[in-house]
């Protein structure tokens, strides 16, 4: 399989290349997000493995590159590696669909597990670091409990059949703020945009079921 | 300059009868007329220094004497600060600092380098020039008013008062009119002299007196700069660890992983596990120094991540976007410390973090209360105080405990 690696540290780039070559993969390694884009455009690989923090800003360039690559090529498998994992990053990646992975860099050291994970992602699977999953499970909260008190107020008013404008007047906030809360409610209740569902009704139903 | 109006100006705004019979006109008069005396004494001293300096110029000593010319302003400034008290009750401290080293030479060098000395020298030059006004104004007022007030007496004795060629007063009626005009000149003169004194005092205060308020602002700005530098340093350390030790350890873990494939051995397994544990510890350390997610995604996401890591359930309600980095960092560590305390001491089953624009951060729990501000909270208070913020801890017995932090900032 052809793999494109984006990693700015020479040390880790070589380590990754060595491991993947050993398992018979054809590796192209680049050092930043722009080069990653170019490499994918030139010849779409079987999977992209990218670091999060890369030049020029050394912030989340790699993650943003992963997201934009997914937007351009929705079926391109991407495995994101990072020195630390954050749930919010995982959520962003998961929203782009299957064939996605998000792992701590040291998982690469468990070579066989890592290569298995790489194959899973390449074949459309989803691999999320156990640390992220642990923190998700640790919350063990029902979707309703994830709402902030303000979001709960908004949802209650939604259940009374009020429009966003009316809710904004009731709570003495801007309508934009209400729209933000509503969006956040949909996210926390796992209500995604689908052509067949009315999310506002589904959110209210969740409230009524009390789960 | 201090913002409150000096008493002198307020006195002038009062009832004119009360003003005229108060001590203010006399104080102002004394202040104005003694000014030129001080200036003259200074000019005499300057002349001596100049003459001696120029005479000795062929010898190097002369140049040294000339270089010390600005120092002549020091005693003048000291006298001026004292005189200022006659009409301005506010304290008038000098802003000279104590010399760094003992000895006359060190003292002279130190004073010559001080900006205050040069301000005082400038004031001395100004005062020498303005001395003319200080003489002319009172003189005109006194002569103008007394001559006219004396007009009736002059006329009675057969004399006359001349205002100029061809304009004389020799009739008694005219003389009384002139006396009336003289009284008006005297009254106006009193106001004029007092205003002059007020203006001269304001000048003296601006140039000669230490401005505590301005210094306070400068000190505050310096503290904020220091805090910002500290913040930048934390980020630099975080990045150095990320680029250095963290990368090397990760590479080591990869290499050990490959080695285990080729030569499986319990020792390699142990080395692999230990390296992973070391990296784990390093990661926690880096996170404590400056969490990368705070830089990447801001306070909201970083606080949510903190809440996720917390052992007890935490409700998070954040209504702010991106803020200046130093403020975000201060607010973040407030929440981190607050949640750590909740987990350690309160016996709470639930906590709540709210962040509102303004910026107001609150960490509240449903625990048993009775929390005392520990070193952690005091450290937070210091950190927050740099940005003019306040930390309040309310923890009545029986709870709830609320840690409330306010940091003024536009958000």
XYZ file of C-alpha atoms in Angstrom:
622
model
C 0.000 0.000 0.000
C 1.217 3.533 -0.674
C 1.458 5.626 2.502
C 2.118 9.368 2.718
C 3.647 10.430 6.035
C 3.624 14.067 7.170
C 5.937 14.575 10.157
C 8.292 17.490 10.738
C 10.696 15.705 13.091
C 13.343 13.900 11.036
C 13.859 11.384 13.824
C 10.207 10.314 13.900
C 9.816 10.506 10.132
C 12.634 8.003 9.766
C 11.281 5.786 12.541
C 7.843 5.653 10.938
C 9.263 5.084 7.474
C 11.415 2.248 8.769
C 8.468 0.523 10.445
C 6.104 0.890 7.485
C 8.717 -0.110 4.909
C 9.433 -3.189 6.935
C 5.791 -4.208 6.589
C 6.042 -3.826 2.828
C 4.487 -0.413 2.354
C 5.594 2.154 -0.193
C 6.309 5.299 1.881
C 6.457 8.950 0.811
C 7.512 11.203 3.695
C 6.982 14.990 3.810
C 7.711 17.630 6.481
C 4.723 19.992 6.509
C 1.048 20.402 5.668
C 1.555 22.097 2.289
C 3.858 19.327 1.102
C 1.272 16.833 2.333
C -1.427 18.450 0.197
C 0.884 18.443 -2.822
C 1.842 14.790 -2.345
C -1.801 13.692 -2.059
C -2.822 15.733 -5.096
C 0.072 14.358 -7.171
C -0.778 10.740 -6.443
C -3.563 9.820 -3.971
C -2.145 7.205 -1.552
C -3.895 4.320 0.201
C -3.613 6.202 3.510
C -2.231 9.433 4.985
C -0.417 9.397 8.336
C 0.018 12.895 9.730
C 1.384 14.614 12.828
C -0.780 17.342 14.422
C 1.791 19.978 15.254
C 3.742 21.033 12.196
C 5.361 24.072 10.587
C 4.859 26.952 10.108
C 2.820 27.713 13.229
C 3.520 24.518 15.201
C -0.055 24.412 16.416
C -2.672 22.133 14.844
C -1.638 22.473 11.167
C -1.593 18.691 10.685
C -5.086 18.292 12.074
C -6.422 21.050 9.858
C -4.654 19.509 6.865
C -6.313 16.180 7.717
C -9.727 17.817 7.871
C -9.286 19.685 4.593
C -7.949 16.546 2.871
C -11.040 14.715 4.030
C -13.211 17.474 2.652
C -11.431 17.243 -0.701
C -11.234 13.440 -0.849
C -13.971 12.071 1.452
C -12.843 8.477 0.999
C -9.146 9.100 1.700
C -8.181 7.250 4.908
C -6.309 9.478 7.356
C -4.490 8.448 10.536
C -3.603 11.372 12.806
C -0.745 10.939 15.280
C -0.083 13.323 18.149
C 1.983 13.796 21.311
C -1.248 14.436 23.209
C -4.846 13.538 22.465
C -7.816 15.808 22.958
C -11.400 14.770 22.739
C -12.390 17.876 20.775
C -9.872 16.934 18.058
C -11.240 13.408 17.983
C -14.758 14.781 17.573
C -13.674 16.924 14.601
C -12.083 13.936 12.912
C -14.971 11.569 13.620
C -17.409 13.971 12.005
C -15.700 13.372 8.667
C -16.918 9.757 8.582
C -15.182 6.356 8.437
C -11.603 5.569 7.500
C -10.235 7.798 10.226
C -7.730 7.226 13.011
C -6.454 9.296 15.930
C -3.650 7.873 18.063
C -0.959 8.933 20.513
C 2.448 8.805 18.854
C 3.850 6.293 21.327
C 1.288 3.716 20.132
C 3.570 3.380 17.100
C 6.031 1.600 19.419
C 3.614 -1.313 19.759
C 4.478 -2.042 16.172
C 2.102 -4.895 15.327
C -0.872 -3.171 16.977
C -0.025 0.017 15.111
C 0.206 -1.695 11.750
C -3.118 -3.425 12.403
C -4.692 -0.072 13.260
C -3.263 1.397 10.059
C -4.887 -1.392 8.032
C -8.201 -0.910 9.812
C -8.244 2.773 8.953
C -7.111 2.103 5.370
C -10.060 -0.247 4.898
C -12.608 2.284 6.176
C -12.501 1.524 9.905
C -12.290 3.988 12.783
C -9.493 3.840 15.346
C -9.522 6.202 18.303
C -6.848 6.245 20.984
C -7.821 4.329 24.149
C -7.030 7.447 26.168
C -9.740 9.433 24.385
C -12.185 6.573 24.693
C -11.385 6.250 28.407
C -12.184 9.885 29.070
C -15.408 9.538 27.088
C -16.427 6.509 29.131
C -15.381 8.163 32.386
C -18.101 10.727 31.857
C -20.779 8.061 31.533
C -23.388 10.703 31.300
C -26.633 10.674 29.447
C -26.756 13.102 26.532
C -29.096 15.390 28.481
C -26.615 15.660 31.330
C -24.033 16.998 28.914
C -26.095 20.128 28.364
C -25.143 23.275 30.228
C -27.853 24.867 32.382
C -28.351 27.545 29.724
C -28.701 24.937 26.959
C -31.219 23.109 29.116
C -33.252 26.332 29.422
C -33.143 26.760 25.659
C -34.223 23.161 25.106
C -37.101 23.557 27.569
C -38.325 26.608 25.664
C -37.916 24.696 22.392
C -40.186 22.033 23.895
C -42.770 24.748 24.502
C -42.763 25.318 20.764
C -41.015 28.709 20.843
C -38.993 30.032 17.911
C -35.346 31.054 18.275
C -36.382 34.714 18.262
C -38.905 34.159 21.051
C -36.370 32.185 23.095
C -33.856 34.995 22.661
C -36.388 37.523 23.998
C -37.319 35.278 26.932
C -33.723 34.733 28.000
C -32.660 38.299 27.144
C -29.848 37.157 24.840
C -29.187 37.676 21.141
C -30.759 35.384 18.587
C -27.262 34.477 17.407
C -26.518 33.210 20.918
C -29.652 31.079 20.857
C -28.690 29.628 17.465
C -25.272 28.799 18.935
C -26.902 27.057 21.906
C -29.270 25.131 19.647
C -26.347 23.960 17.500
C -24.520 22.877 20.612
C -27.625 21.006 21.849
C -27.839 19.110 18.536
C -24.160 18.174 18.789
C -24.392 17.024 22.405
C -27.525 14.998 21.702
C -25.776 13.411 18.694
C -28.325 14.794 16.231
C -26.652 15.122 12.857
C -28.091 16.704 9.757
C -30.026 14.128 7.745
C -32.625 14.733 5.051
C -35.245 12.653 6.875
C -35.102 14.061 10.406
C -36.304 17.239 12.025
C -33.593 17.797 14.618
C -35.579 20.270 16.677
C -38.307 17.715 17.213
C -35.805 14.950 17.971
C -34.062 17.148 20.555
C -37.365 17.845 22.288
C -38.201 14.134 22.206
C -34.889 13.398 23.928
C -35.816 15.899 26.621
C -39.236 14.327 27.072
C -37.798 10.820 27.303
C -35.445 12.165 29.946
C -32.360 10.306 28.730
C -0.448 65.284 38.129
C -2.997 64.535 40.745
C -6.540 64.895 39.565
C -8.032 66.775 42.515
C -8.216 70.546 42.126
C -5.750 72.343 44.390
C -7.356 74.297 47.248
C -6.052 77.556 45.808
C -8.236 77.347 42.694
C -11.239 76.347 44.739
C -10.644 79.349 47.036
C -10.723 81.660 43.996
C -14.063 80.240 42.949
C -15.639 81.070 46.312
C -17.503 84.209 47.402
C -15.167 87.177 46.505
C -15.536 88.811 49.960
C -14.496 85.608 51.672
C -11.660 85.161 49.204
C -10.288 88.682 49.661
C -10.286 88.406 53.434
C -8.869 84.860 53.431
C -5.171 84.107 53.692
C -4.979 82.986 50.035
C -4.174 86.331 48.370
C -1.392 86.943 50.895
C 0.047 83.457 50.495
C -0.117 83.784 46.726
C 1.519 87.223 46.893
C 4.295 85.914 49.113
C 4.767 82.929 46.793
C 4.980 85.047 43.661
C 7.307 87.758 44.964
C 9.756 85.406 46.637
C 10.157 83.480 43.369
C 12.447 86.055 41.731
C 14.534 86.229 44.941
C 15.226 82.503 44.715
C 15.871 82.818 40.980
C 18.319 85.671 41.556
C 20.185 83.694 44.187
C 20.410 80.794 41.725
C 21.615 83.076 38.907
C 24.323 84.396 41.249
C 25.432 80.829 41.980
C 25.390 79.995 38.276
C 27.520 83.073 37.513
C 30.074 82.033 40.104
C 30.223 78.500 38.703
C 30.501 79.851 35.139
C 33.264 82.339 36.000
C 35.243 79.807 38.023
C 34.693 77.112 35.389
C 35.720 79.298 32.460
C 38.740 80.664 34.359
C 39.908 77.140 35.099
C 39.172 75.766 31.613
C 42.868 75.680 30.643
C 43.225 73.282 33.542
C 40.925 70.246 33.144
C 39.279 71.011 36.493
C 37.420 73.904 34.838
C 35.504 71.549 32.553
C 34.538 69.459 35.547
C 33.237 72.581 37.288
C 31.250 73.540 34.181
C 29.859 70.026 33.892
C 28.497 70.399 37.402
C 26.451 73.447 36.386
C 23.112 71.527 36.325
C 23.718 70.497 39.942
C 23.141 74.132 40.962
C 19.452 73.474 40.265
C 19.270 70.942 43.105
C 19.142 73.429 46.028
C 16.842 75.690 44.026
C 14.458 72.783 43.454
C 14.561 71.878 47.143
C 13.660 75.454 48.100
C 10.919 75.514 45.432
C 9.371 72.308 46.747
C 9.319 73.892 50.210
C 7.782 77.111 48.904
C 5.156 75.078 47.112
C 3.718 74.112 50.509
C 2.706 77.729 51.168
C -0.063 77.483 48.607
C -0.457 73.746 47.987
C -1.011 71.527 51.017
C -0.482 68.318 49.048
C 2.797 66.497 49.731
C 5.607 67.443 47.377
C 8.239 64.699 47.505
C 11.333 64.824 45.333
C 11.790 62.006 42.865
C 15.557 61.829 43.266
C 16.769 58.351 44.114
C 19.506 57.573 46.617
C 22.918 57.284 44.919
C 24.114 53.759 44.317
C 27.529 54.322 45.920
C 28.792 56.597 48.714
C 31.253 59.420 48.062
C 31.019 62.897 46.519
C 32.186 61.833 43.064
C 29.707 58.972 42.887
C 26.965 61.299 44.082
C 27.749 63.878 41.376
C 27.873 61.270 38.612
C 24.629 59.707 39.783
C 22.809 63.031 39.968
C 24.049 64.129 36.529
C 22.680 60.919 35.029
C 19.300 61.320 36.684
C 16.576 62.761 34.394
C 15.167 64.521 37.466
C 18.298 66.699 37.742
C 17.866 67.887 34.184
C 14.175 68.580 34.727
C 15.135 70.678 37.729
C 17.759 72.520 35.708
C 15.139 73.246 33.060
C 12.785 74.488 35.753
C 15.526 76.780 37.105
C 16.079 78.332 33.662
C 12.312 78.782 33.220
C 11.959 80.341 36.628
C 14.768 82.802 35.862
C 12.870 83.948 32.766
C 9.419 83.899 34.348
C 10.882 85.840 37.292
C 10.321 88.975 35.177
C 6.566 88.272 35.167
C 6.699 87.571 38.894
C 8.155 91.042 39.434
C 6.135 93.004 36.874
C 2.664 91.733 37.796
C 2.728 92.479 41.562
C 4.573 95.752 40.952
C 1.927 96.941 38.453
C -0.905 95.916 40.736
C 0.594 97.622 43.800
C 1.621 100.833 42.071
C -1.532 101.042 39.945
C -3.904 100.524 42.839
C -2.125 102.514 45.582
C -1.601 105.617 43.408
C -5.261 105.677 42.402
C -6.427 104.935 45.944
C -4.249 107.860 47.101
C -5.810 110.194 44.504
C -8.316 111.928 46.841
C -5.555 112.602 49.350
C -3.213 113.913 46.626
C -5.891 116.256 45.249
C -6.777 117.537 48.725
C -3.142 118.518 49.236
C -3.214 120.400 45.884
C -1.235 117.734 44.020
C -2.426 115.886 40.929
C -2.395 112.380 39.495
C -1.185 112.079 35.916
C -2.277 109.100 33.766
C -0.125 110.317 30.929
C 0.495 113.518 28.981
C -2.632 115.695 29.094
C -4.697 113.334 31.190
C -4.573 114.438 34.819
C -6.858 114.156 37.797
C -7.113 117.288 39.927
C -10.840 117.582 40.739
C -12.026 115.928 44.018
C -14.906 114.162 42.203
C -12.533 112.777 39.607
C -10.178 111.790 42.391
C -12.840 109.686 44.127
C -13.649 108.075 40.788
C -9.962 107.251 40.385
C -9.900 105.822 43.916
C -12.834 103.580 43.004
C -10.930 102.409 39.918
C -7.905 101.804 42.139
C -9.965 99.551 44.404
C -11.138 97.560 41.384
C -7.543 97.246 40.152
C -6.525 96.003 43.606
C -9.309 93.398 43.663
C -8.595 92.231 40.116
C -4.890 92.259 40.976
C -5.478 89.944 43.919
C -7.167 87.440 41.607
C -4.467 87.917 38.992
C -1.644 87.331 41.476
C -3.390 84.308 42.955
C -3.930 82.844 39.479
C -0.284 83.513 38.653
C 0.752 81.738 41.848
C -1.518 78.830 40.960
C -0.010 78.519 37.491
C 3.555 78.752 38.822
C 2.741 76.117 41.459
C 1.308 73.797 38.825
C 4.502 74.213 36.791
C 6.648 73.484 39.848
C 4.559 70.416 40.698
C 4.729 69.083 37.160
C 8.508 69.411 36.911
C 9.817 68.991 40.444
C 7.486 66.639 42.279
C 7.405 62.884 42.067
C 4.156 61.739 40.502
C 3.153 58.654 42.449
C 0.220 57.886 40.189
C 2.270 57.878 37.015
C 4.905 55.714 38.661
C 2.209 53.305 39.746
C 1.032 52.936 36.170
C 4.613 52.373 35.056
C 5.127 49.736 37.726
C 1.916 48.017 36.669
C 2.947 48.032 33.028
C 6.270 46.519 34.042
C 4.478 43.783 35.977
C 2.249 42.965 33.018
C 5.311 42.824 30.751
C 6.962 40.488 33.224
C 3.899 38.248 33.352
C 3.711 38.188 29.548
C 7.395 37.291 29.363
C 6.782 34.546 31.904
C 3.884 33.260 29.827
C 5.996 33.284 26.653
C 8.719 31.437 28.538
C 6.281 28.705 29.610
C 5.234 28.241 25.984
C 8.873 28.132 24.905
C 9.692 25.455 27.497
C 6.650 23.490 26.402
C 7.745 23.659 22.770
C 11.362 22.809 23.586
C 10.231 19.723 25.476
C 7.907 18.785 22.638
C 10.562 19.190 19.963
C 13.361 17.715 22.070
C 12.868 15.172 24.822
C 9.364 14.113 23.762
C 10.428 13.426 20.157
C 13.547 11.529 21.248
C 11.620 9.382 23.701
C 9.008 8.654 21.035
C 11.725 7.696 18.558
C 13.277 5.477 21.244
C 9.918 3.780 21.795
C 9.617 3.136 18.038
C 13.126 1.720 17.843
C 12.519 -0.507 20.879
C 9.291 -1.638 19.240
C 11.153 -2.681 16.105
C 13.889 -4.342 18.165
C 11.254 -6.395 19.995
C 10.045 -7.727 16.653
C 13.494 -8.965 15.707
C 14.738 -10.110 19.100
C 11.879 -10.745 21.524
C 13.238 -10.592 25.077
C 11.813 -9.751 28.533
C 14.506 -7.071 28.993
C 13.490 -5.296 25.796
C 9.864 -5.511 26.869
C 10.767 -3.852 30.154
C 12.799 -1.129 28.439
C 9.875 -0.516 26.092
C 7.371 -0.230 28.962
C 9.657 2.062 30.953
C 10.236 4.342 27.992
C 6.473 4.580 27.476
C 5.969 5.418 31.156
C 8.666 8.076 30.955
C 6.925 9.639 27.966
C 3.611 9.517 29.818
C 5.124 11.396 32.762
C 6.761 13.902 30.468
C 3.443 14.473 28.726
C 1.729 15.229 32.038
C 4.557 17.578 32.975
C 4.297 19.440 29.672
C 0.558 19.676 30.089
C 1.021 21.264 33.505
C 3.447 23.845 32.126
C 1.255 24.983 29.286
C -1.474 22.797 27.789
C -1.080 22.803 23.973
C -4.850 22.721 23.515
C -5.088 26.144 25.204
C -2.885 27.691 22.527
C -4.582 25.796 19.709
C -8.241 26.083 20.578
C -8.632 28.572 23.393
C -10.059 28.646 26.878
C -13.404 26.978 26.151
C -12.043 23.756 24.694
C -9.157 23.622 27.176
C -11.549 23.937 30.130
C -13.813 21.254 28.653
C -10.776 18.998 28.414
C -9.960 19.732 32.064
C -13.524 18.890 33.035
C -13.288 15.591 31.137
C -10.185 14.625 33.074
C -11.790 15.451 36.404
C -12.687 12.511 38.649
C -16.034 13.988 39.609
C -18.579 15.127 37.002
C -18.167 18.759 35.990
C -20.726 20.918 34.198
C -19.062 23.412 31.925
C -20.752 26.587 30.752
C -18.545 28.894 28.752
C -19.707 31.977 26.908
C -16.449 33.503 25.715
C -14.411 33.207 22.541
C -10.662 33.707 22.150
C -8.994 36.095 24.597
C -5.454 37.454 24.943
C -3.112 34.538 25.654
C -2.003 35.740 29.079
C -5.623 36.127 30.212
C -6.601 32.718 28.822
C -3.690 31.157 30.627
C -4.493 32.852 33.954
C -8.167 31.838 33.679
C -7.232 28.280 32.692
C -5.021 27.759 35.711
C -7.742 29.178 37.959
C -10.103 26.470 36.726
C -7.389 23.802 36.966
C -6.572 24.737 40.571
C -10.252 25.058 41.453
C -11.118 21.613 40.078
C -8.048 20.044 41.684
C -9.182 21.420 45.057
C -12.731 20.188 44.497
C -11.433 16.694 43.796
C -9.007 16.706 46.738
C -10.919 18.284 49.598
C -14.544 19.117 49.164
C -16.186 15.684 49.155
C -18.352 17.071 46.397
C -20.272 14.864 43.998
C -20.529 17.487 41.296
C -18.842 20.704 40.232
C -19.693 23.468 37.855
C -17.448 25.806 35.887
C -18.840 28.977 34.363
C -16.903 31.472 32.290
C -18.660 34.707 31.397
C -17.442 37.661 29.355
C -15.914 40.381 31.388
C -14.060 38.100 32.420
C -15.700 36.185 35.292
C -14.638 32.608 36.044
C -16.461 30.589 38.690
C -15.742 27.107 39.994
C -18.513 25.882 42.256
C -19.054 22.544 43.979
C -21.760 20.927 46.096
C -19.284 19.828 48.757
C -19.146 20.406 52.489
C -17.481 23.844 52.377
C -15.073 25.172 54.985
C -12.219 25.502 52.487
C -9.308 27.744 53.441
C -7.281 29.555 50.777
C -4.160 27.410 50.440
C -0.901 28.165 48.687
C -2.463 27.215 45.363
C -5.214 29.801 45.629
C -2.746 32.424 46.861
C -0.521 31.703 43.869
C -3.565 32.184 41.656
C -4.326 35.492 43.336
C -0.811 36.712 42.511
C -1.100 35.536 38.945
C -4.491 37.156 38.481
C -3.500 40.392 40.269
C -0.972 41.067 37.524
C -3.906 41.595 35.179
C -5.729 43.725 37.797
C -7.963 40.777 38.591
C -9.305 39.538 41.901
C -9.761 36.077 43.407
C -12.496 35.396 45.935
C -13.096 32.167 47.779
C -16.410 31.689 49.533
C -16.745 28.472 51.481
C -19.185 28.576 54.403
C -19.391 25.463 56.576
C -21.857 23.140 54.884
C -20.982 24.506 51.468
C -21.145 25.289 48.690
C -17.607 26.395 47.885
C -17.305 29.043 45.183
C -14.004 30.191 43.721
C -14.685 33.364 41.800
C -12.115 35.170 39.682
C -12.646 38.438 37.881
C -10.138 39.696 35.328
C -11.077 42.934 33.598
C -10.784 42.408 29.869
C -12.820 43.119 26.761
C -14.195 39.846 25.485
